[in-house]
mmCIF file of C-alpha atoms in Angstrom:
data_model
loop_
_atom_site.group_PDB
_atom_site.id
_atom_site.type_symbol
_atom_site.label_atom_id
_atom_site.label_comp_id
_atom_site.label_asym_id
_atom_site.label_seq_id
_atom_site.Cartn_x
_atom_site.Cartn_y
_atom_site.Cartn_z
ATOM 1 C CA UNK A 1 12.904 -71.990 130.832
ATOM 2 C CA UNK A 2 13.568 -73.994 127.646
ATOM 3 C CA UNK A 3 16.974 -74.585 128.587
ATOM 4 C CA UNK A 4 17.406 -78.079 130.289
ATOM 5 C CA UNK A 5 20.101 -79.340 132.813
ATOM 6 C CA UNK A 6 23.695 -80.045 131.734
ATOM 7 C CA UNK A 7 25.872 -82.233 134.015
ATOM 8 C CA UNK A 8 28.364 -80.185 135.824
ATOM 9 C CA UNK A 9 31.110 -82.941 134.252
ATOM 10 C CA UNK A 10 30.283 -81.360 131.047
ATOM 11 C CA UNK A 11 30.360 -77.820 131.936
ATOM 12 C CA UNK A 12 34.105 -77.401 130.485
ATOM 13 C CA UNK A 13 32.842 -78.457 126.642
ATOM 14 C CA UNK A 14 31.064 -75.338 126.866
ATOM 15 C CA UNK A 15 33.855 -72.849 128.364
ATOM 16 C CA UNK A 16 37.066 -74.221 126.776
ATOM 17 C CA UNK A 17 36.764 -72.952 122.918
ATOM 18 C CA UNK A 18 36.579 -69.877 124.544
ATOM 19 C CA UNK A 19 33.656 -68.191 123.592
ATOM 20 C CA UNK A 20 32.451 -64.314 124.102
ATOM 21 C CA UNK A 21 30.186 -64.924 127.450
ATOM 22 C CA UNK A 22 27.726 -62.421 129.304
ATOM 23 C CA UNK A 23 28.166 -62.599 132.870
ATOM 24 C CA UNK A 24 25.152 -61.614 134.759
ATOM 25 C CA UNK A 25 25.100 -60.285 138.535
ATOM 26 C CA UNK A 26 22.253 -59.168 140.966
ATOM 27 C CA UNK A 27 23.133 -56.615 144.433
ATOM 28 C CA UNK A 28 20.382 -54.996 145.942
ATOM 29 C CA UNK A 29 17.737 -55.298 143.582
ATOM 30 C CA UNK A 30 20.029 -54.321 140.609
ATOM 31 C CA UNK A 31 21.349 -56.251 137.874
ATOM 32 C CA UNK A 32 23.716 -55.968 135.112
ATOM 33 C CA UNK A 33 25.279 -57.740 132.245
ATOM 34 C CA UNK A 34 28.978 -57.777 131.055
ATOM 35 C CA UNK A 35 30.632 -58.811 128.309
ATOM 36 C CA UNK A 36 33.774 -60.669 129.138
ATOM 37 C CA UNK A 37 36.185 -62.792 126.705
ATOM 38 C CA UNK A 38 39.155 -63.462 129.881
ATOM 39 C CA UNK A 39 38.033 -66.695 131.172
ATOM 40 C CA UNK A 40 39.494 -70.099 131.619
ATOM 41 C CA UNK A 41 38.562 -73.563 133.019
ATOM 42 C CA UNK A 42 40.528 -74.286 136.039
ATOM 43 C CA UNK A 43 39.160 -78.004 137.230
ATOM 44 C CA UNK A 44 36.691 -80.381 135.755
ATOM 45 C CA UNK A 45 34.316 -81.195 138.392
ATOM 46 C CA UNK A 46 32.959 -79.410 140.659
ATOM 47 C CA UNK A 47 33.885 -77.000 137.342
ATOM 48 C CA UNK A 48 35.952 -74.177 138.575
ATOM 49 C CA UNK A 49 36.028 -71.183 136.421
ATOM 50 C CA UNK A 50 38.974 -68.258 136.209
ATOM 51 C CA UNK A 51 37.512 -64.901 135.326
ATOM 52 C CA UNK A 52 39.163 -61.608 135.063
ATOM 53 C CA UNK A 53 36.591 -58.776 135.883
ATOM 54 C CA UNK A 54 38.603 -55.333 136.171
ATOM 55 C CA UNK A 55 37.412 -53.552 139.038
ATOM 56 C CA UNK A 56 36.311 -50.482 136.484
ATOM 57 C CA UNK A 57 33.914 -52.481 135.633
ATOM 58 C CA UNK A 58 30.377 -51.916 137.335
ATOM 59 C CA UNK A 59 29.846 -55.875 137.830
ATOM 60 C CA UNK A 60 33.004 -56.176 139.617
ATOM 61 C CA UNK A 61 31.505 -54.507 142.684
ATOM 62 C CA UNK A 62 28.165 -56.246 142.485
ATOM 63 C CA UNK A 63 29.910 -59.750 142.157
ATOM 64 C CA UNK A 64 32.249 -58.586 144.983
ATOM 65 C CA UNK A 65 29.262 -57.911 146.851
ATOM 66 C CA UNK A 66 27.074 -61.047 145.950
ATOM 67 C CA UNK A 67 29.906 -63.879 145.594
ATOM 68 C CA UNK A 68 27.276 -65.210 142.829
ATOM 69 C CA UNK A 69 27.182 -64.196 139.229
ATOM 70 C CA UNK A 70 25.744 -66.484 136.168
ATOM 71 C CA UNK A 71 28.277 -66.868 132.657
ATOM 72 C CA UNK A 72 25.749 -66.778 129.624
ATOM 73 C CA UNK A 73 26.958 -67.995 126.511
ATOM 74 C CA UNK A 74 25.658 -66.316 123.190
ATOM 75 C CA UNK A 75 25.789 -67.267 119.591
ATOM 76 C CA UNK A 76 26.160 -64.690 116.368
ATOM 77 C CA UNK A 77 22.047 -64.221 116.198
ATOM 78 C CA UNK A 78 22.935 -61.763 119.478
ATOM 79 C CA UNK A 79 26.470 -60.104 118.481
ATOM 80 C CA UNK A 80 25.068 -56.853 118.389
ATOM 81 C CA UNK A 81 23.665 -56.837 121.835
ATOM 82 C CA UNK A 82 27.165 -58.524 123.314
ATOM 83 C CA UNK A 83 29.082 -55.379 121.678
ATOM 84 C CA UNK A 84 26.379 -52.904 122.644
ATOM 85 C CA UNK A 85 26.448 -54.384 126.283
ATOM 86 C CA UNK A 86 30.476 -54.105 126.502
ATOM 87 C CA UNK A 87 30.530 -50.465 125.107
ATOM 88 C CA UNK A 88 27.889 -49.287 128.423
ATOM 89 C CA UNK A 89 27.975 -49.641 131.986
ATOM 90 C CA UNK A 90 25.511 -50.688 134.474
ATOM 91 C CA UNK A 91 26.509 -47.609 136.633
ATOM 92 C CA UNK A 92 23.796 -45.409 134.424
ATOM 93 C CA UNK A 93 21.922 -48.163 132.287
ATOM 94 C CA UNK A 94 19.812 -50.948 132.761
ATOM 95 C CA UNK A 95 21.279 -53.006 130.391
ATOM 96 C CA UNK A 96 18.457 -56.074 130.297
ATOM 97 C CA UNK A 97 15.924 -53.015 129.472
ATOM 98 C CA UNK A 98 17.816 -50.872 127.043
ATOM 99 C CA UNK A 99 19.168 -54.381 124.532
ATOM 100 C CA UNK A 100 16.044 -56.170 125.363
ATOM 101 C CA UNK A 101 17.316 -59.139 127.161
ATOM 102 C CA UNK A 102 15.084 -61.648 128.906
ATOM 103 C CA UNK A 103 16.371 -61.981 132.793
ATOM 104 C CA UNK A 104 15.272 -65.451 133.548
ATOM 105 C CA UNK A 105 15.395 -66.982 136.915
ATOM 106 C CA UNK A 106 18.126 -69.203 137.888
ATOM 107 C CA UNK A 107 17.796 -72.047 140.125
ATOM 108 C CA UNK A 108 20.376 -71.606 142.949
ATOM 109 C CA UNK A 109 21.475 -68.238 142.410
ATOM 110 C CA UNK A 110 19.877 -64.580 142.757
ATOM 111 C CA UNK A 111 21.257 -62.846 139.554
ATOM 112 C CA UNK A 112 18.823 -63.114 136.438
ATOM 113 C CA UNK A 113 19.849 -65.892 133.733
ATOM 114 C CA UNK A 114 19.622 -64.857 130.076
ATOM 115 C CA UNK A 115 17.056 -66.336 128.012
ATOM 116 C CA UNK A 116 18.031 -65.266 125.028
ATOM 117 C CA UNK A 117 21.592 -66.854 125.596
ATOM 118 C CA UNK A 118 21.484 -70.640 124.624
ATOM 119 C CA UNK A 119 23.574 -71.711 127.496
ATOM 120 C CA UNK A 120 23.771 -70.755 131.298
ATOM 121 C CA UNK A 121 26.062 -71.481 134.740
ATOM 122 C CA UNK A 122 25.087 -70.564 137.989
ATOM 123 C CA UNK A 123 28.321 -69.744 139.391
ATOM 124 C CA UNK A 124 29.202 -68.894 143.055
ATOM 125 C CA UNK A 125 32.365 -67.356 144.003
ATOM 126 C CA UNK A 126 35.003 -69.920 145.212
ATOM 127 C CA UNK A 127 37.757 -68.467 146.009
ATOM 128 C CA UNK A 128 38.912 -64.077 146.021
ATOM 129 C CA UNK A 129 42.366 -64.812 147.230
ATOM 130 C CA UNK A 130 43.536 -63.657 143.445
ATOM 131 C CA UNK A 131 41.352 -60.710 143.241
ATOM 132 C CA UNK A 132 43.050 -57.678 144.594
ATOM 133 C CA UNK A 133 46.325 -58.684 142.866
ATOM 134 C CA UNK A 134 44.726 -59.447 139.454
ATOM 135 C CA UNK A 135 40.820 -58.957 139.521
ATOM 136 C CA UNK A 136 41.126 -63.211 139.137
ATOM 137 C CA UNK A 137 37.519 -64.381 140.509
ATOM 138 C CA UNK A 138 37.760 -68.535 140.468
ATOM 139 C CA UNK A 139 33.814 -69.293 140.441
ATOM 140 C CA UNK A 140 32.542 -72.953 140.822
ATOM 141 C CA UNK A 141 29.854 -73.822 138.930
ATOM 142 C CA UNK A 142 26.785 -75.065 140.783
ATOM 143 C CA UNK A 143 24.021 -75.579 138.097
ATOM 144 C CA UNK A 144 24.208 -75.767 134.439
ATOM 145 C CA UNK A 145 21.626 -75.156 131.747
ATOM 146 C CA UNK A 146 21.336 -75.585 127.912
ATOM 147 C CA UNK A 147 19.119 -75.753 125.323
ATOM 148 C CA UNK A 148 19.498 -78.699 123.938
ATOM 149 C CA UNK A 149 18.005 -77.327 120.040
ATOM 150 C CA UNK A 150 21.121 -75.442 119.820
ATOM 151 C CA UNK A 151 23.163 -78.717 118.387
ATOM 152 C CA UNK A 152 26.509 -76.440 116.747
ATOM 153 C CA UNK A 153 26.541 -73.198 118.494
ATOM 154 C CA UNK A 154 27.685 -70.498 116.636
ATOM 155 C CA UNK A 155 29.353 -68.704 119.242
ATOM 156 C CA UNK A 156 31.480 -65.304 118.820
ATOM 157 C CA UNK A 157 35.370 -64.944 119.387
ATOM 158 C CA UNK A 158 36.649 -61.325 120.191
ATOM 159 C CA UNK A 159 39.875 -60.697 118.152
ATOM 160 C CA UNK A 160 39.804 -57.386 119.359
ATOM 161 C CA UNK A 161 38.924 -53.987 118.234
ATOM 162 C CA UNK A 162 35.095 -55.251 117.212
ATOM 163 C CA UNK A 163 36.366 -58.182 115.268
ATOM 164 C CA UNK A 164 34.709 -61.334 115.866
ATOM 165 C CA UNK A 165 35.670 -65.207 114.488
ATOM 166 C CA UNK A 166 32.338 -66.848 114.615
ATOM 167 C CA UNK A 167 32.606 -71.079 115.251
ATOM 168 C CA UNK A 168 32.731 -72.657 111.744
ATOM 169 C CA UNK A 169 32.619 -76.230 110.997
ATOM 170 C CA UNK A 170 33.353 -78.956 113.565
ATOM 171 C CA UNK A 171 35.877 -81.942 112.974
ATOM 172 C CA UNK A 172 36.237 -84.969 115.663
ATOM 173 C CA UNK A 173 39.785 -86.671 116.033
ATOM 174 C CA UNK A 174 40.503 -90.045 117.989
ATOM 175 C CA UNK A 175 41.520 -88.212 121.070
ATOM 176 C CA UNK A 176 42.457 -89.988 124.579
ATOM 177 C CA UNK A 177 41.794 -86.634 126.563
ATOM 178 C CA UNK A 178 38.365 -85.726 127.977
ATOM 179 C CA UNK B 1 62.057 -67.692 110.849
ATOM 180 C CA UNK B 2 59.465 -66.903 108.661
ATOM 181 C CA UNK B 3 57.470 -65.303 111.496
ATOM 182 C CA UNK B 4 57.555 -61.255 112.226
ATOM 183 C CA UNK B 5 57.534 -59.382 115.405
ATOM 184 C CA UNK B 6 54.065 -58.618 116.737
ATOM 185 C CA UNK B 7 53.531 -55.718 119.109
ATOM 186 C CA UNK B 8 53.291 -57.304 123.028
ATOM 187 C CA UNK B 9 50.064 -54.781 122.921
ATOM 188 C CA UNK B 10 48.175 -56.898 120.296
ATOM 189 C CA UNK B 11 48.835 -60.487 121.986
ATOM 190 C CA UNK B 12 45.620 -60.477 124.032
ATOM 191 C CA UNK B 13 44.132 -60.869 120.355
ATOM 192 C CA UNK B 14 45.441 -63.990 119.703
ATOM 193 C CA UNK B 15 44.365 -65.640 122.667
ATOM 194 C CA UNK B 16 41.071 -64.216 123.453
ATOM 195 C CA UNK B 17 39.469 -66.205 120.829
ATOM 196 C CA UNK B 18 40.296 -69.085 122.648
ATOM 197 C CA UNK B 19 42.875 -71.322 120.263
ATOM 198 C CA UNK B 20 44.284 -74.900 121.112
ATOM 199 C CA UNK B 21 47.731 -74.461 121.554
ATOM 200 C CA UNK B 22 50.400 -76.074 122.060
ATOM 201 C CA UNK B 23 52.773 -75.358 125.005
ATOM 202 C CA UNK B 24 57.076 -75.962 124.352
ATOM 203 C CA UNK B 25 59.641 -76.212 126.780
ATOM 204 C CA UNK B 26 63.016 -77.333 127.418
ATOM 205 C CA UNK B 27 65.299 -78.685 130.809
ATOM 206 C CA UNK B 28 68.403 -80.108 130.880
ATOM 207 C CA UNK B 29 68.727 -80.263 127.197
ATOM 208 C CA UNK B 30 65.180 -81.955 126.626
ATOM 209 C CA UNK B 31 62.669 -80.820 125.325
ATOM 210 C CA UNK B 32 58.556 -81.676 125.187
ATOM 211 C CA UNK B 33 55.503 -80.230 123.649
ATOM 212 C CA UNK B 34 51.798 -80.050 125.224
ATOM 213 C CA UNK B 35 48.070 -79.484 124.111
ATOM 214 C CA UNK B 36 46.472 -77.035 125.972
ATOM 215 C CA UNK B 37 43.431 -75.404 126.057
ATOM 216 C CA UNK B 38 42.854 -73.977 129.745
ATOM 217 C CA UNK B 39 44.296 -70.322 129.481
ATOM 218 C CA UNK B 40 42.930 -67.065 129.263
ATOM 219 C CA UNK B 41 44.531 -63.384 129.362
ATOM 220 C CA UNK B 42 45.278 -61.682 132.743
ATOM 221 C CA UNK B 43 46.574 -58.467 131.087
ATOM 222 C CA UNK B 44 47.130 -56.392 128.395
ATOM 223 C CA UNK B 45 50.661 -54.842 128.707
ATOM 224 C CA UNK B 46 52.869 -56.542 129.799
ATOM 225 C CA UNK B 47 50.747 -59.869 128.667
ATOM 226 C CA UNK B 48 50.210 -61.699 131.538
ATOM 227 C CA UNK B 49 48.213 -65.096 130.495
ATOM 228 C CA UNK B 50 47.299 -67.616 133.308
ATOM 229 C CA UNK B 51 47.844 -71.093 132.066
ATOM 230 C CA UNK B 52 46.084 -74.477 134.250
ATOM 231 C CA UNK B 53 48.900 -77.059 133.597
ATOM 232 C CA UNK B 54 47.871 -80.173 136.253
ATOM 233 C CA UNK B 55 51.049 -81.803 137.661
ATOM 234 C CA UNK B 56 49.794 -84.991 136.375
ATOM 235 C CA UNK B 57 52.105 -83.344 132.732
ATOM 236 C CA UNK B 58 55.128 -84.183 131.814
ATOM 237 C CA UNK B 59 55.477 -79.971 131.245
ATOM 238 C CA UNK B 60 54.221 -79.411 134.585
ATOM 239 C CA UNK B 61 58.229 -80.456 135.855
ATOM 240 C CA UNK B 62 59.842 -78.592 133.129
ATOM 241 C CA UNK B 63 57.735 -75.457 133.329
ATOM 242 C CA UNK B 64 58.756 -75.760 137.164
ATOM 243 C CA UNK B 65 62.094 -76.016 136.756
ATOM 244 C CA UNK B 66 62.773 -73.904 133.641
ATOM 245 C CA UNK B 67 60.566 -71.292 134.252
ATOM 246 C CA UNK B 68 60.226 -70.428 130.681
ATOM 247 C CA UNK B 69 57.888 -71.969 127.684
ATOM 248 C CA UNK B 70 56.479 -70.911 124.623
ATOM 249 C CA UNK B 71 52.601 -70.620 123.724
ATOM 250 C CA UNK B 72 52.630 -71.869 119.774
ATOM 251 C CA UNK B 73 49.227 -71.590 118.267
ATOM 252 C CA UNK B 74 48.023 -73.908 115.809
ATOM 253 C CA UNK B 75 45.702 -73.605 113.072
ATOM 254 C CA UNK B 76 43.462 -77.113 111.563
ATOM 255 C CA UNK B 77 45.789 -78.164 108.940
ATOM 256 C CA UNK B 78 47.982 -79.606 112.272
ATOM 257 C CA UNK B 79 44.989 -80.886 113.765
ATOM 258 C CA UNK B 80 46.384 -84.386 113.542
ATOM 259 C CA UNK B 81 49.295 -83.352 115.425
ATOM 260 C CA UNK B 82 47.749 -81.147 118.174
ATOM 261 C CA UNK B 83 45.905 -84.493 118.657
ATOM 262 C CA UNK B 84 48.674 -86.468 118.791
ATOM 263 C CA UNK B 85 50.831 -84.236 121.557
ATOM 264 C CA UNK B 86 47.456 -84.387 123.964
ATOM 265 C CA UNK B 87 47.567 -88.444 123.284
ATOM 266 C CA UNK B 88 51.371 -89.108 124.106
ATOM 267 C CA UNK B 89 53.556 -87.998 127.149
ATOM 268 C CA UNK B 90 57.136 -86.217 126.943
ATOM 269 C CA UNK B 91 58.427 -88.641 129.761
ATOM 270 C CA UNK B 92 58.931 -91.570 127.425
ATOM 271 C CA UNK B 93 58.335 -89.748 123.846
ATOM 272 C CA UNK B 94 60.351 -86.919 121.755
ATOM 273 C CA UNK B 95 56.868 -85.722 120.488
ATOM 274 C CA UNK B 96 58.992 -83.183 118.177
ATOM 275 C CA UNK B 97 60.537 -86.151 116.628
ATOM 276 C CA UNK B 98 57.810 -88.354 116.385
ATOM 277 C CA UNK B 99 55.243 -85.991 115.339
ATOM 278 C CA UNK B 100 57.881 -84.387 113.069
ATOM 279 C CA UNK B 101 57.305 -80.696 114.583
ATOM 280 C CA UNK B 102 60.144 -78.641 113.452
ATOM 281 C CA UNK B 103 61.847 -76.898 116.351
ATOM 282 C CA UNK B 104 62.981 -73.483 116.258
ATOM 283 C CA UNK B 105 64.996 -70.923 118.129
ATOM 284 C CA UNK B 106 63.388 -68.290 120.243
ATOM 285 C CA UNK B 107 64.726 -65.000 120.915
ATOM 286 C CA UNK B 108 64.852 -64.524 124.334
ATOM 287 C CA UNK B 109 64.158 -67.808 125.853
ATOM 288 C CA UNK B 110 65.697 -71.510 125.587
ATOM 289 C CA UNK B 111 62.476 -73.918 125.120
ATOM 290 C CA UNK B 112 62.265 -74.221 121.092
ATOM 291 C CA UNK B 113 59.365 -72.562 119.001
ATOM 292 C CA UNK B 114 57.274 -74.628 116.526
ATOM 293 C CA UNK B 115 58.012 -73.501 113.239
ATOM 294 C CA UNK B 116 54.709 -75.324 112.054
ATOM 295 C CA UNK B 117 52.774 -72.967 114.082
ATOM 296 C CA UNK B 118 51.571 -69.612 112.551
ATOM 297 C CA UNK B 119 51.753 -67.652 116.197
ATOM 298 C CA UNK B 120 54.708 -68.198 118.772
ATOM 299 C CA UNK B 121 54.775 -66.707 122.191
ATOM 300 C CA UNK B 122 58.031 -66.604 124.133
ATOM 301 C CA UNK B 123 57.049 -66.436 128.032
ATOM 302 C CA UNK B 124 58.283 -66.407 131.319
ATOM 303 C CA UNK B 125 56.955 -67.449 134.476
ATOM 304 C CA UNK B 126 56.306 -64.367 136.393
ATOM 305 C CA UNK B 127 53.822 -65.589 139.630
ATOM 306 C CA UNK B 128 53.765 -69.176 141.022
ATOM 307 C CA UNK B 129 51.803 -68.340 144.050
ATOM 308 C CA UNK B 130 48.856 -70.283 142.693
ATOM 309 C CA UNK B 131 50.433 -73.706 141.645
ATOM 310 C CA UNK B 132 50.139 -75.456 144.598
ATOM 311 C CA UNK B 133 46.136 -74.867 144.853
ATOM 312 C CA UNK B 134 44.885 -74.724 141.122
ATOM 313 C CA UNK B 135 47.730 -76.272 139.318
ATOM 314 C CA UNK B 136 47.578 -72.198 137.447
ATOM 315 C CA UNK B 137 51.017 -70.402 136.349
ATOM 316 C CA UNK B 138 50.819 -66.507 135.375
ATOM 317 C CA UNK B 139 53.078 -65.896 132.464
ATOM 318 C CA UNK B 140 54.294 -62.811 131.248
ATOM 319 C CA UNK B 141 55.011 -62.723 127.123
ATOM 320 C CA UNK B 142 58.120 -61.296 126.688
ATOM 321 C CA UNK B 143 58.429 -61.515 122.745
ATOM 322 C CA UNK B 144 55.814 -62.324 120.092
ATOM 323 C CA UNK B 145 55.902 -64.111 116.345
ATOM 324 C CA UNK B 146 53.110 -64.083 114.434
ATOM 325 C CA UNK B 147 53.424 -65.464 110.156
ATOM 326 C CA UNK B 148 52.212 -61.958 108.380
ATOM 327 C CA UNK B 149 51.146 -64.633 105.690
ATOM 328 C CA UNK B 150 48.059 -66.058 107.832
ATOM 329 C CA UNK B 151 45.058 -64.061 107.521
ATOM 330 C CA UNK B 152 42.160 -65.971 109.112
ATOM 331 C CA UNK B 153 43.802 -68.566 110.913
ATOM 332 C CA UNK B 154 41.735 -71.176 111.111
ATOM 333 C CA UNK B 155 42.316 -72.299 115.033
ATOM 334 C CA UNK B 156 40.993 -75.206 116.121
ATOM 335 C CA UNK B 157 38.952 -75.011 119.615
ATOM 336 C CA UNK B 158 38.367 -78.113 121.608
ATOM 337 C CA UNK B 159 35.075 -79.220 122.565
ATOM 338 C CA UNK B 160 35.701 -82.160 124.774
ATOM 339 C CA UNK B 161 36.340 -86.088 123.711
ATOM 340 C CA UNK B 162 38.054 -85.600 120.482
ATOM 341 C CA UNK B 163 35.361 -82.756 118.998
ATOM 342 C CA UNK B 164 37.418 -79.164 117.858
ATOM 343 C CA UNK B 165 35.249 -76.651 116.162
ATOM 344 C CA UNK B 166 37.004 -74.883 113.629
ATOM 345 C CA UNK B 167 37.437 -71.202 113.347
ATOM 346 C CA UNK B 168 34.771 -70.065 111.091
ATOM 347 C CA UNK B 169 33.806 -66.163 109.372
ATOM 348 C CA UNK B 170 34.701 -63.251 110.889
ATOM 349 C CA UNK B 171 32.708 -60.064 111.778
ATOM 350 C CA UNK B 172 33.290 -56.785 113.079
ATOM 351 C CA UNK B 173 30.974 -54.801 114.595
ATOM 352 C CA UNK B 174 31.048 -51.166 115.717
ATOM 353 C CA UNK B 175 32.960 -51.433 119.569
ATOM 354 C CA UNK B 176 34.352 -49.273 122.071
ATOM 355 C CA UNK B 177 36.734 -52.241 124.047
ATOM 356 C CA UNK B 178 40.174 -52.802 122.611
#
């Protein structure tokens, strides 16, 4: 893998500016990929994760299964392959096969990393007490992985309807907060 | 205000993307403003948005006891003062004063909008059961103000320690999801 090991302490400068992420999952000798955009930090460190995976979703039943899933974060060179992977399901397509994705082996966890993506979490499921009520999976983060050529990401922001804001410029302010 | 009514079915496009924003409320007659960037949508209709607000804020009281705040988005031109809020506490500060942020009145609830702010989001606290443990409130948006005059707003997105990226191009690409 080209990626290399982030700190888990840093894992939020990745999830906070709220990029478009593909969340990968592995039951039974199946994976799949989803494209998800509801996510939120929740603690620092160990990083805790909010996701909202809607149970008509195919992955919601193989992370409900497996209690492990990994959040790949893509940049603009791979937009069409995040839309084509949120218009299918994994219930009749093998997603990795049919948008030629690269499953890559994680570290800790059985579902497939993304090579192509330039950043990757392990995730294990933390807590399901929100689930039933509002499909609210809070994940911990147990490994994180990044390429460390990738130095201003260009991630994708869904605006909805197929509209994306892709990250522009970067500005740094004197700021007391982590 | 110079802001018009936006549908409470388009919200989740606002915050998807994953803006800074800043958070307003009011008890007792005072008011405070915080920098936030830990939120994600829960649901489409009604908007439910689940915000991490640690008790460690100033907000975290009045959120508690009001049960009502406003989501203001802000786009780079306020950088300085997005900065500035996530710098100074409410307990000892009138950040609307000394930040000059221009307070306005919302519709259906009593914390004040920021006029400043190109998107305002009058919410209500609508699940607490999750505060104790994670610090996380679920709001429901009950009325939405967006400035028809803002195209692209450029957003600001934190990525840790002072570092925003700015909202760049947008894209749109042929998708099925909302």
């Amino acid at each position: 893998m080209s990626k290399t090991a982030l700190p888990l302490s840093e894992v939020y400068r990745l999830l906070e500016p709220g990029p478009v992420v593909l969340l990968t999952t592995l039951w039974e000798g199946r994976s799949n990929v989803m494209t998800m955009s509801w996510h939120s930090m929740m603690e620092f460190e160990p990083p805790l994760v909010g996701c909202v995976i809607s149970d008509r979703n195919h992955s919601f039943g193989l992370l409900r299964m497996s209690n492990e899933c990994a959040i790949n974060i893509p940049t603009v060179q791979m937009a069409d392959k995040v839309v084509a992977c949120g218009n299918s399901s994994g219930a009749n397509l093998d997603k990795f096969v049919a948008f030629h994705l690269t499953p890559e082996p994680a570290r800790q966890i059985s579902a497939p990393l993304i090579a192509e993506c330039y950043a990757s979490l392990e995730c294990r499921v933390a807590d399901t007490g929100m689930v039933e009520r509002y499909c609210l999976f809070v994940l911990e983060v147990i490994a994180a992985w990044i390429d460390p050529a990738v130095r201003n990401p260009q991630t994708i922001h869904h605006l909805g309807r197929g509209k994306f804001m892709v990250a522009g410029e970067t500005i740094t302010l004197q700021s007391n907060m982590p």
